Amino acid sequence: MVDMKKLSSPAVGQVVVQDAYFAPRIEANHEATIPASLKFSRDTGRIEAFKLNWKPGRPNQPHIFWDSDVAKVVEGMAYDLVLHPDDKKLSRELDKIVALIVSAQQPDGYLNTHFTTVEPENRFKQLNWKHELYCCGHLIEASIAHFQATGKRNFLECMCRYADYVDSVFGRGKGKMRGYPGHEEIELALMKLAETTGEKRYAKLAQYFVEERGRKPNYYVDKEDVNEGALINLQAETTVRERRDAVGHAVRMMYLSCAVADVAAANDDGELLARCADIAHSVAQKRMFITGGIGSSPNGEAFEHDYKLDNLLAYAESCASMGLVWFMQRMHNITGDGAYMDILERALYNGALAGVSLSGDHFFYRNPLRSSVDSPYIRERVEWFGCSCCPTNYCRFLPQIGSFLWSESEREVRLNIPAASTFRSGERAIQVSGGYPYKGDVTVRFLANGEYTFAFRVPNWCRRYTVKVNGSPLFTMPESGYVKITRVWKKGDKIDIRFAVAVEVMRANPAVDDDAGKVALQRGPLVYALESIDNGPLLHNIALVDDGAFRTGPVKGLPEGTVAVSGHAVEIIRPGDDLYSNAKPSVKKRSFTAIPFALWQNRGPAEMQVWTREWPGPGKITDNR
Amino acid sequence: MVDMKKLSSPAVGQVVVQDAYFAPRIEANHEATIPASLKFSRDTGRIEAFKLNWKPGRPNQPHIFWDSDVAKVVEGMAYDLVLHPDDKKLSRELDKIVALIVSAQQPDGYLNTHFTTVEPENRFKQLNWKHELYCCGHLIEASIAHFQATGKRNFLECMCRYADYVDSVFGRGKGKMRGYPGHEEIELALMKLAETTGEKRYAKLAQYFVEERGRKPNYYVDKEDVNEGALINLQAETTVRERRDAVGHAVRMMYLSCAVADVAAANDDGELLARCADIAHSVAQKRMFITGGIGSSPNGEAFEHDYKLDNLLAYAESCASMGLVWFMQRMHNITGDGAYMDILERALYNGALAGVSLSGDHFFYRNPLRSSVDSPYIRERVEWFGCSCCPTNYCRFLPQIGSFLWSESEREVRLNIPAASTFRSGERAIQVSGGYPYKGDVTVRFLANGEYTFAFRVPNWCRRYTVKVNGSPLFTMPESGYVKITRVWKKGDKIDIRFAVAVEVMRANPAVDDDAGKVALQRGPLVYALESIDNGPLLHNIALVDDGAFRTGPVKGLPEGTVAVSGHAVEIIRPGDDLYSNAKPSVKKRSFTAIPFALWQNRGPAEMQVWTREWPGPGKITDNR
């Protein structure tokens, strides 16, 4: 039985992020991501849709997932308002959209623009792929964020009425539907709503949705004629208590797992938590790219079988990596195990951030680990997608970053990720400074007195570290990845931590076909990638020399402080233009330069690769530099 | 302007194939492939369909491509009858099916089971994807083969009537349709029909179909609302005179190119021939796997852009490689250039034969160069496909192999490929013996007197060869790949050729991403592959040592005489079960064994790979043999 520590994450606003890696992203969200998402939501009719004035034949027919897009932007605006409380324009805009959403509620509590205007006759009839309960979930999450940001209850109460209506329709009671959502989301939203309102009925409804999923007789097989492949894609081929592997649509798998973890924690349900641990293991040890990207297959945006991790084909949807972060946040908070935070850190610093440009207004939906003309084109971020889940998810994900860095309980404050930031909770106030993730120096300053355990994580990539408390060396072994120091902290107390940050040459499990003979570079939590901008084209002909002589330095065109990794390489070129030939290749010495994966494609279009072949290779070196 | 030599290929029956590589395949076709195809054609209702008694609601609704399947089996039976003239059962069965086909002809000459019984109202209305003219083309080819094998004219005359009807419907004349086939095939069939009957109208109709294709205003855009992607797939986005690259559906591209070459030759049209040369160059130098497999993409069974040649994803349809053989046969015969025969030989010995089991009754549709659980499953040949173009194509392809080995003109006999065989044409009779392709010893014996040039090809894989004519060494340079010896040949004259057959370590053009750092082995015309049966699983962890110390030997479970290639290799394994780790890999010495690619998966299910990584690699050798 897993011990449930039940830590909690600080709310948005309790942590001010001050580092050079995340803080500019959070600011770009305020300056660019939210405004751009609002603009596109308006231009495409997503917001107007809540006026419910669409008629057949008119443009901008409300789409099944539009409500979720607006909800995610609203949720992001609410968090952003917490971080920018003086932004009157933002505040007005938020309340205006919220009022419009609330106005779309039907007398019975139902609220969905598509099913109210386009096909009212099909309400709750095509749960498997029409995103109806998914939209409801996102609206619930938005309403909670709005309430927490503004104290206003209008949206929250509106969504309680909708949740009450959903509760009256679904469940095991007489006359109720035994259905559950095709795309999970409402489950975790209902758990949050129960926590926010104290209303246990919402948690029960969430638990019903979670536990009914995949039960026999199977709702989707019986009522919606869903075939086996599609059942797997939406995690309805078995129950959450029987599932051991992460399967199907990756975002759905993550959102479901968040809810299962929430239900496990709420009920002290060790069996459910053990299943969550199985899923986390399946993801992180068998089905995850080194970037924290998940969902290998473009076919259904889905998990593949174990070790099927093709770099060029990789789907690795931005939203899936965000979902992994949210799932790992829960697993860490429930178990206190730093191993989940190691996975969170990998996804957060790499795969989850790669989907948004430094400017905040260009996005990747897919995040393969190789981009070339074979991709089948050199990939570039774009301004918006018709299916715009990723940009709108960034609106709400980026302001939450501070919440991932810290956790706390009554007796403990945890520094999960030592990015420069200030944490405040009640009487507790702690400031972290330093150059993380590029540098390993971390200074922790206590800004207030208090008796509790201060814990900091020793990342799994770190081979050596030193700790000084008020100048005195401390020697202590980490427990489950955390060094714990319990004392009566005084204002002015200081802990100096030095994590050794070195370039690590990473190799994949021998079962991964596409990574055989290749290495990936990692430095601290950052996974590195080669871009053709620094290395020239046809990156696959570069082979890296693992001689330990890596150099770090600045890189042109990326933010100040960004650390590039350079080193020795060779370029192996077979002479001649023939498609195939027995000519011996020549091997030329050259260097390579790699940049953090999450920052690629911020200097124009480029080839990119994370996994690079190793040399020594097949021939003699011709030194013609 | 390309010089047109205009050689011709011997008809089936003029060459008796006697080698150990092809001859058993031709016999397996007689014993297994044709019987199996007949059985499945019967069981699925394909033959019954010609009774035209299908009614809505009944099983076995005639499919749009069924006629072509039966036609290809019939064509194969006719060739097979030529090779087995005493097989009365085969003869009776052939005539019976032919009579049934002929009986399905409509009063106006039209003959198509699907459009006569299922949707008569749609005759010639969905040319782009309903295979109507394609089926007609295959029936024409079958009728010619039947006539040539039996001398009976019933089927041939039936198809002349159908061709006359098609001629009355399509063309540029008043009241005619300006359409052309979605899937090319009838063009080359009509050229053959013109040659067989002497009726020039059929050649004109073929030329109309060839030249109308892709003209503006575009028939498919205007009449059938075909989009740009689909237009490219069926080679209708431009005209044959403007096309420089092989694009779209690979089988279609090949069948079209055969027809273009036929039209070029018939009209001495140098421009068209130059375009054929462009297509051949595009295929062989930019878009072909080393096995002679073509059509990289499963998406539309199509050519990809230059150098996009993923081994795992490779579509490389069996029929496409057969199509490449037929196209190269024409290009060689028109130009006399051995370079086309080099491509033909590569496709014939490797990609085209890989699609059929040694037993003759199991088939691959796709022929990727890597098979593993990532494929997404270990590939195995199957007995039949719903879309059964490949098995039925083998029925007619295998008996034609002898025709590829030789060419002739009035003044010249050419030994294109020196597999053991006997060639007879009029007064000319020549016997070739030896162990080709496994051995390079070739003995040519003249069985009759005659004055002409005897030419033999020096394959492009061959670095050294010697020739003796009646025991005297001959030193002469090949012209366009052929050594030519002109004299008055006497019965009993003998030429001894010794081609040096060595293991060649082949590397791909640096632009091919998936082959970077990898080598493929070739010995003579045979491309080799590693199978897990000989090497154990996870073939991607094996790296081959190119030290020149290759050994050849027999291999268990494959036909006597099959030559396996063994050599030194290492296996590079990173310790630990982690998905990613910075642990250094260990390198263990081991050996490897490779077998001819075309023979893989004849000893049960297996992993397979053609391209293997090269070592020396990243660590020290641990010798623990």
mmCIF file of N, CA and C in Angstrom, chain A residues 284-290 305 307-310 312-313 370 373-374 463 504-513 516-517 540-541 546 573-574 577-585 611 613-614 616-618, chain B residues 284-290 305 307-310 312-313 370 373-374 463 504-513 516-517 538 540-541 546 573-574 577-585 611 613-614 616-618:
data_model
loop_
_atom_site.group_PDB
_atom_site.id
_atom_site.type_symbol
_atom_site.label_atom_id
_atom_site.label_comp_id
_atom_site.label_asym_id
_atom_site.label_seq_id
_atom_site.Cartn_x
_atom_site.Cartn_y
_atom_site.Cartn_z
ATOM 1 N N ALA A 284 6.545 6.459 -18.188
ATOM 2 C CA ALA A 284 7.896 7.000 -18.047
ATOM 3 C C ALA A 284 8.986 5.986 -18.338
ATOM 4 N N GLN A 285 8.670 4.700 -18.214
ATOM 5 C CA GLN A 285 9.694 3.685 -18.429
ATOM 6 C C GLN A 285 9.527 2.915 -19.732
ATOM 7 N N LYS A 286 8.425 3.166 -20.450
ATOM 8 C CA LYS A 286 8.210 2.379 -21.669
ATOM 9 C C LYS A 286 7.717 3.208 -22.857
ATOM 10 N N ARG A 287 7.021 4.313 -22.591
ATOM 11 C CA ARG A 287 6.278 4.938 -23.684
ATOM 12 C C ARG A 287 6.444 6.456 -23.752
ATOM 13 N N MET A 288 7.559 6.957 -23.297
ATOM 14 C CA MET A 288 7.770 8.403 -23.263
ATOM 15 C C MET A 288 9.048 8.761 -24.014
ATOM 16 N N PHE A 289 9.006 9.825 -24.791
ATOM 17 C CA PHE A 289 10.233 10.319 -25.405
ATOM 18 C C PHE A 289 11.092 10.985 -24.323
ATOM 19 N N ILE A 290 12.368 11.107 -24.593
ATOM 20 C CA ILE A 290 13.285 11.679 -23.603
ATOM 21 C C ILE A 290 12.926 13.127 -23.285
ATOM 22 N N HIS A 305 2.795 0.725 -28.545
ATOM 23 C CA HIS A 305 3.273 -0.342 -27.663
ATOM 24 C C HIS A 305 4.621 0.057 -27.047
ATOM 25 N N TYR A 307 8.223 0.880 -26.026
ATOM 26 C CA TYR A 307 9.484 1.172 -26.712
ATOM 27 C C TYR A 307 9.313 1.564 -28.174
ATOM 28 N N LYS A 308 8.086 1.778 -28.616
ATOM 29 C CA LYS A 308 7.867 2.233 -30.003
ATOM 30 C C LYS A 308 7.926 3.750 -29.955
ATOM 31 N N LEU A 309 9.088 4.287 -30.241
ATOM 32 C CA LEU A 309 9.337 5.719 -30.051
ATOM 33 C C LEU A 309 10.118 6.270 -31.242
ATOM 34 N N ASP A 310 9.433 6.377 -32.379
ATOM 35 C CA ASP A 310 10.055 6.902 -33.592
ATOM 36 C C ASP A 310 10.174 8.416 -33.512
ATOM 37 N N LEU A 312 10.988 10.734 -35.814
ATOM 38 C CA LEU A 312 10.444 11.524 -36.917
ATOM 39 C C LEU A 312 8.919 11.498 -36.897
ATOM 40 N N LEU A 313 8.355 10.351 -36.576
ATOM 41 C CA LEU A 313 6.899 10.181 -36.602
ATOM 42 C C LEU A 313 6.226 10.679 -35.326
ATOM 43 N N ARG A 370 12.660 14.954 -34.326
ATOM 44 C CA ARG A 370 13.467 15.156 -35.521
ATOM 45 C C ARG A 370 12.599 15.954 -36.472
ATOM 46 N N VAL A 373 13.088 17.654 -43.994
ATOM 47 C CA VAL A 373 12.182 17.544 -45.137
ATOM 48 C C VAL A 373 11.449 16.209 -45.105
ATOM 49 N N ASP A 374 11.960 15.258 -44.340
ATOM 50 C CA ASP A 374 11.303 13.962 -44.219
ATOM 51 C C ASP A 374 10.161 13.970 -43.204
ATOM 52 N N ARG A 463 24.454 14.100 -10.134
ATOM 53 C CA ARG A 463 25.339 13.083 -9.551
ATOM 54 C C ARG A 463 25.956 13.541 -8.229
ATOM 55 N N GLU A 504 25.360 15.353 -19.787
ATOM 56 C CA GLU A 504 25.225 13.905 -19.692
ATOM 57 C C GLU A 504 24.907 13.343 -21.075
ATOM 58 N N VAL A 505 25.599 12.274 -21.410
ATOM 59 C CA VAL A 505 25.357 11.604 -22.686
ATOM 60 C C VAL A 505 24.347 10.495 -22.425
ATOM 61 N N MET A 506 23.153 10.673 -22.911
ATOM 62 C CA MET A 506 22.055 9.755 -22.609
ATOM 63 C C MET A 506 21.876 8.757 -23.749
ATOM 64 N N ARG A 507 21.558 7.543 -23.361
ATOM 65 C CA ARG A 507 21.253 6.514 -24.356
ATOM 66 C C ARG A 507 19.923 5.869 -23.994
ATOM 67 N N ALA A 508 19.255 5.375 -25.005
ATOM 68 C CA ALA A 508 17.928 4.799 -24.783
ATOM 69 C C ALA A 508 18.020 3.312 -24.479
ATOM 70 N N ASN A 509 16.959 2.788 -23.955
ATOM 71 C CA ASN A 509 16.836 1.358 -23.720
ATOM 72 C C ASN A 509 17.084 0.597 -25.034
ATOM 73 N N PRO A 510 17.817 -0.513 -24.958
ATOM 74 C CA PRO A 510 18.134 -1.257 -26.189
ATOM 75 C C PRO A 510 16.904 -1.676 -26.999
ATOM 76 N N ALA A 511 15.748 -1.653 -26.379
ATOM 77 C CA ALA A 511 14.550 -2.055 -27.118
ATOM 78 C C ALA A 511 14.056 -0.964 -28.065
ATOM 79 N N VAL A 512 14.552 0.267 -27.909
ATOM 80 C CA VAL A 512 14.094 1.357 -28.775
ATOM 81 C C VAL A 512 14.875 1.320 -30.089
ATOM 82 N N ASP A 513 14.218 0.918 -31.143
ATOM 83 C CA ASP A 513 14.857 0.750 -32.449
ATOM 84 C C ASP A 513 15.468 2.056 -32.947
ATOM 85 N N ALA A 516 18.866 3.394 -31.510
ATOM 86 C CA ALA A 516 20.032 2.511 -31.481
ATOM 87 C C ALA A 516 21.228 3.216 -32.108
ATOM 88 N N GLY A 517 22.354 3.188 -31.418
ATOM 89 C CA GLY A 517 23.566 3.808 -31.932
ATOM 90 C C GLY A 517 23.591 5.318 -31.802
ATOM 91 N N HIS A 540 21.467 14.313 -39.916
ATOM 92 C CA HIS A 540 21.660 12.876 -39.696
ATOM 93 C C HIS A 540 23.059 12.405 -40.081
ATOM 94 N N ASN A 541 23.807 13.225 -40.827
ATOM 95 C CA ASN A 541 25.169 12.824 -41.185
ATOM 96 C C ASN A 541 26.207 13.232 -40.139
ATOM 97 N N ASP A 546 31.774 11.165 -28.116
ATOM 98 C CA ASP A 546 31.555 11.196 -26.666
ATOM 99 C C ASP A 546 32.902 11.129 -25.956
ATOM 100 N N ILE A 573 30.444 11.261 -44.793
ATOM 101 C CA ILE A 573 29.835 11.460 -46.105
ATOM 102 C C ILE A 573 30.403 10.463 -47.097
ATOM 103 N N ARG A 574 29.501 9.733 -47.720
ATOM 104 C CA ARG A 574 29.900 8.815 -48.777
ATOM 105 C C ARG A 574 30.026 9.628 -50.054
ATOM 106 N N ASP A 577 27.115 10.857 -56.155
ATOM 107 C CA ASP A 577 25.698 11.208 -56.144
ATOM 108 C C ASP A 577 24.799 9.992 -56.219
ATOM 109 N N ASP A 578 25.386 8.821 -56.483
ATOM 110 C CA ASP A 578 24.566 7.620 -56.612
ATOM 111 C C ASP A 578 23.696 7.416 -55.380
ATOM 112 N N LEU A 579 22.529 6.848 -55.633
ATOM 113 C CA LEU A 579 21.650 6.558 -54.501
ATOM 114 C C LEU A 579 22.285 5.499 -53.603
ATOM 115 N N TYR A 580 22.889 4.477 -54.225
ATOM 116 C CA TYR A 580 23.584 3.428 -53.469
ATOM 117 C C TYR A 580 24.933 3.191 -54.119
ATOM 118 N N SER A 581 25.958 2.993 -53.319
ATOM 119 C CA SER A 581 27.268 2.732 -53.897
ATOM 120 C C SER A 581 28.146 2.052 -52.865
ATOM 121 N N ASN A 582 29.198 1.372 -53.361
ATOM 122 C CA ASN A 582 30.126 0.728 -52.449
ATOM 123 C C ASN A 582 31.321 1.621 -52.132
ATOM 124 N N ALA A 583 31.256 2.880 -52.515
ATOM 125 C CA ALA A 583 32.340 3.813 -52.193
ATOM 126 C C ALA A 583 32.450 3.978 -50.682
ATOM 127 N N LYS A 584 33.668 4.059 -50.202
ATOM 128 C CA LYS A 584 33.906 4.212 -48.760
ATOM 129 C C LYS A 584 33.631 5.656 -48.353
ATOM 130 N N PRO A 585 33.007 5.830 -47.221
ATOM 131 C CA PRO A 585 32.734 7.204 -46.790
ATOM 132 C C PRO A 585 33.986 7.881 -46.255
ATOM 133 N N TRP A 611 18.238 13.039 -31.113
ATOM 134 C CA TRP A 611 19.127 11.870 -31.048
ATOM 135 C C TRP A 611 20.120 11.934 -32.190
ATOM 136 N N ARG A 613 23.787 10.309 -33.923
ATOM 137 C CA ARG A 613 24.627 9.123 -33.926
ATOM 138 C C ARG A 613 25.935 9.380 -33.193
ATOM 139 N N GLU A 614 26.532 8.303 -32.699
ATOM 140 C CA GLU A 614 27.829 8.377 -32.047
ATOM 141 C C GLU A 614 28.921 7.976 -33.003
ATOM 142 N N PRO A 616 33.268 6.924 -32.560
ATOM 143 C CA PRO A 616 33.993 6.498 -33.753
ATOM 144 C C PRO A 616 33.179 5.617 -34.696
ATOM 145 N N GLY A 617 33.433 5.889 -35.961
ATOM 146 C CA GLY A 617 32.698 5.202 -36.992
ATOM 147 C C GLY A 617 33.596 4.425 -37.916
ATOM 148 N N PRO A 618 33.237 4.390 -39.171
ATOM 149 C CA PRO A 618 33.804 3.393 -40.066
ATOM 150 C C PRO A 618 35.116 3.761 -40.756
ATOM 151 N N ALA B 284 15.394 5.477 -59.970
ATOM 152 C CA ALA B 284 16.555 4.673 -59.579
ATOM 153 C C ALA B 284 17.608 5.468 -58.828
ATOM 154 N N GLN B 285 17.630 6.791 -59.028
ATOM 155 C CA GLN B 285 18.665 7.588 -58.362
ATOM 156 C C GLN B 285 18.153 8.419 -57.203
ATOM 157 N N LYS B 286 16.820 8.426 -56.992
ATOM 158 C CA LYS B 286 16.289 9.293 -55.937
ATOM 159 C C LYS B 286 15.197 8.631 -55.088
ATOM 160 N N ARG B 287 14.465 7.676 -55.658
ATOM 161 C CA ARG B 287 13.235 7.249 -54.987
ATOM 162 C C ARG B 287 13.052 5.733 -54.918
ATOM 163 N N MET B 288 14.137 5.001 -54.928
ATOM 164 C CA MET B 288 14.052 3.539 -54.936
ATOM 165 C C MET B 288 14.821 2.971 -53.742
ATOM 166 N N PHE B 289 14.269 1.972 -53.093
ATOM 167 C CA PHE B 289 15.020 1.272 -52.063
ATOM 168 C C PHE B 289 16.092 0.410 -52.728
ATOM 169 N N ILE B 290 17.096 0.043 -51.963
ATOM 170 C CA ILE B 290 18.208 -0.734 -52.526
ATOM 171 C C ILE B 290 17.723 -2.096 -53.018
ATOM 172 N N HIS B 305 8.986 12.239 -51.791
ATOM 173 C CA HIS B 305 9.978 13.156 -52.355
ATOM 174 C C HIS B 305 11.349 12.482 -52.382
ATOM 175 N N TYR B 307 14.809 10.941 -51.898
ATOM 176 C CA TYR B 307 15.601 10.429 -50.775
ATOM 177 C C TYR B 307 14.776 10.141 -49.520
ATOM 178 N N LYS B 308 13.454 10.195 -49.617
ATOM 179 C CA LYS B 308 12.610 9.849 -48.462
ATOM 180 C C LYS B 308 12.382 8.343 -48.550
ATOM 181 N N LEU B 309 13.208 7.602 -47.841
ATOM 182 C CA LEU B 309 13.230 6.147 -47.980
ATOM 183 C C LEU B 309 13.332 5.502 -46.600
ATOM 184 N N ASP B 310 12.249 5.576 -45.847
ATOM 185 C CA ASP B 310 12.211 4.994 -44.503
ATOM 186 C C ASP B 310 12.051 3.483 -44.594
ATOM 187 N N LEU B 312 11.380 1.150 -42.268
ATOM 188 C CA LEU B 312 10.294 0.532 -41.506
ATOM 189 C C LEU B 312 8.943 0.843 -42.142
ATOM 190 N N LEU B 313 8.791 2.069 -42.606
ATOM 191 C CA LEU B 313 7.522 2.525 -43.170
ATOM 192 C C LEU B 313 7.339 2.111 -44.624
ATOM 193 N N ARG B 370 12.653 -3.371 -43.122
ATOM 194 C CA ARG B 370 12.843 -3.683 -41.709
ATOM 195 C C ARG B 370 11.525 -4.247 -41.231
ATOM 196 N N VAL B 373 8.578 -5.692 -34.214
ATOM 197 C CA VAL B 373 7.323 -5.362 -33.554
ATOM 198 C C VAL B 373 6.945 -3.912 -33.834
ATOM 199 N N ASP B 374 7.900 -3.114 -34.271
ATOM 200 C CA ASP B 374 7.618 -1.720 -34.596
ATOM 201 C C ASP B 374 7.010 -1.546 -35.985
ATOM 202 N N ARG B 463 33.143 -5.816 -60.379
ATOM 203 C CA ARG B 463 34.374 -5.022 -60.494
ATOM 204 C C ARG B 463 35.375 -5.635 -61.478
ATOM 205 N N GLU B 504 29.814 -6.862 -51.274
ATOM 206 C CA GLU B 504 30.015 -5.414 -51.352
ATOM 207 C C GLU B 504 29.277 -4.746 -50.195
ATOM 208 N N VAL B 505 29.973 -3.827 -49.555
ATOM 209 C CA VAL B 505 29.365 -3.070 -48.468
ATOM 210 C C VAL B 505 28.797 -1.784 -49.076
ATOM 211 N N MET B 506 27.483 -1.727 -49.122
ATOM 212 C CA MET B 506 26.811 -0.618 -49.803
ATOM 213 C C MET B 506 26.384 0.446 -48.798
ATOM 214 N N ARG B 507 26.509 1.692 -49.213
ATOM 215 C CA ARG B 507 26.031 2.802 -48.388
ATOM 216 C C ARG B 507 25.122 3.679 -49.232
ATOM 217 N N ALA B 508 24.206 4.327 -48.554
ATOM 218 C CA ALA B 508 23.225 5.135 -49.280
ATOM 219 C C ALA B 508 23.724 6.561 -49.449
ATOM 220 N N ASN B 509 23.088 7.261 -50.351
ATOM 221 C CA ASN B 509 23.355 8.677 -50.552
ATOM 222 C C ASN B 509 23.190 9.419 -49.222
ATOM 223 N N PRO B 510 24.082 10.372 -48.945
ATOM 224 C CA PRO B 510 24.007 11.089 -47.658
ATOM 225 C C PRO B 510 22.672 11.783 -47.407
ATOM 226 N N ALA B 511 21.890 11.952 -48.428
ATOM 227 C CA ALA B 511 20.602 12.616 -48.220
ATOM 228 C C ALA B 511 19.553 11.689 -47.601
ATOM 229 N N VAL B 512 19.829 10.376 -47.601
ATOM 230 C CA VAL B 512 18.846 9.437 -47.040
ATOM 231 C C VAL B 512 19.017 9.366 -45.518
ATOM 232 N N ASP B 513 18.084 9.937 -44.814
ATOM 233 C CA ASP B 513 18.156 10.035 -43.347
ATOM 234 C C ASP B 513 18.245 8.662 -42.695
ATOM 235 N N ALA B 516 21.595 6.625 -42.687
ATOM 236 C CA ALA B 516 22.830 7.247 -42.204
ATOM 237 C C ALA B 516 23.501 6.351 -41.175
ATOM 238 N N GLY B 517 24.798 6.136 -41.357
ATOM 239 C CA GLY B 517 25.550 5.304 -40.413
ATOM 240 C C GLY B 517 25.323 3.824 -40.592
ATOM 241 N N LEU B 538 15.984 -8.099 -31.755
ATOM 242 C CA LEU B 538 16.494 -6.726 -31.615
ATOM 243 C C LEU B 538 17.682 -6.489 -32.550
ATOM 244 N N HIS B 540 18.364 -4.245 -34.429
ATOM 245 C CA HIS B 540 18.903 -2.879 -34.493
ATOM 246 C C HIS B 540 20.089 -2.674 -33.550
ATOM 247 N N ASN B 541 20.289 -3.585 -32.607
ATOM 248 C CA ASN B 541 21.435 -3.449 -31.705
ATOM 249 C C ASN B 541 22.708 -4.094 -32.252
ATOM 250 N N ASP B 546 32.975 -3.685 -40.892
ATOM 251 C CA ASP B 546 33.371 -3.733 -42.307
ATOM 252 C C ASP B 546 34.870 -3.965 -42.406
ATOM 253 N N ILE B 573 24.991 -2.802 -26.196
ATOM 254 C CA ILE B 573 23.868 -2.824 -25.254
ATOM 255 C C ILE B 573 24.166 -1.901 -24.074
ATOM 256 N N ARG B 574 23.264 -0.992 -23.848
ATOM 257 C CA ARG B 574 23.371 -0.130 -22.680
ATOM 258 C C ARG B 574 22.815 -0.894 -21.493
ATOM 259 N N ASP B 577 17.497 -1.266 -17.154
ATOM 260 C CA ASP B 577 16.163 -1.337 -17.750
ATOM 261 C C ASP B 577 15.563 0.035 -17.993
ATOM 262 N N ASP B 578 16.216 1.081 -17.465
ATOM 263 C CA ASP B 578 15.658 2.425 -17.630
ATOM 264 C C ASP B 578 15.427 2.738 -19.097
ATOM 265 N N LEU B 579 14.392 3.537 -19.323
ATOM 266 C CA LEU B 579 14.126 3.951 -20.701
ATOM 267 C C LEU B 579 15.264 4.825 -21.213
ATOM 268 N N TYR B 580 15.750 5.729 -20.359
ATOM 269 C CA TYR B 580 16.889 6.585 -20.727
ATOM 270 C C TYR B 580 17.872 6.587 -19.574
ATOM 271 N N SER B 581 19.151 6.541 -19.882
ATOM 272 C CA SER B 581 20.145 6.566 -18.822
ATOM 273 C C SER B 581 21.480 7.015 -19.387
ATOM 274 N N ASN B 582 22.348 7.495 -18.474
ATOM 275 C CA ASN B 582 23.680 7.906 -18.913
ATOM 276 C C ASN B 582 24.708 6.781 -18.743
ATOM 277 N N ALA B 583 24.228 5.578 -18.490
ATOM 278 C CA ALA B 583 25.144 4.438 -18.376
ATOM 279 C C ALA B 583 25.821 4.189 -19.723
ATOM 280 N N LYS B 584 27.107 3.857 -19.662
ATOM 281 C CA LYS B 584 27.865 3.594 -20.890
ATOM 282 C C LYS B 584 27.498 2.211 -21.431
ATOM 283 N N PRO B 585 27.375 2.112 -22.723
ATOM 284 C CA PRO B 585 27.036 0.800 -23.281
ATOM 285 C C PRO B 585 28.243 -0.126 -23.286
ATOM 286 N N TRP B 611 19.306 -2.722 -43.722
ATOM 287 C CA TRP B 611 20.354 -1.749 -43.367
ATOM 288 C C TRP B 611 20.762 -1.951 -41.917
ATOM 289 N N ARG B 613 23.655 -1.026 -38.782
ATOM 290 C CA ARG B 613 24.643 -0.036 -38.386
ATOM 291 C C ARG B 613 26.053 -0.577 -38.531
ATOM 292 N N GLU B 614 26.997 0.357 -38.684
ATOM 293 C CA GLU B 614 28.405 0.004 -38.763
ATOM 294 C C GLU B 614 29.075 0.223 -37.430
ATOM 295 N N PRO B 616 33.325 0.313 -36.016
ATOM 296 C CA PRO B 616 33.611 0.657 -34.626
ATOM 297 C C PRO B 616 32.692 1.732 -34.040
ATOM 298 N N GLY B 617 32.349 1.458 -32.802
ATOM 299 C CA GLY B 617 31.423 2.322 -32.116
ATOM 300 C C GLY B 617 32.002 2.934 -30.865
ATOM 301 N N PRO B 618 31.165 3.083 -29.871
ATOM 302 C CA PRO B 618 31.515 3.964 -28.765
ATOM 303 C C PRO B 618 32.295 3.354 -27.599
#
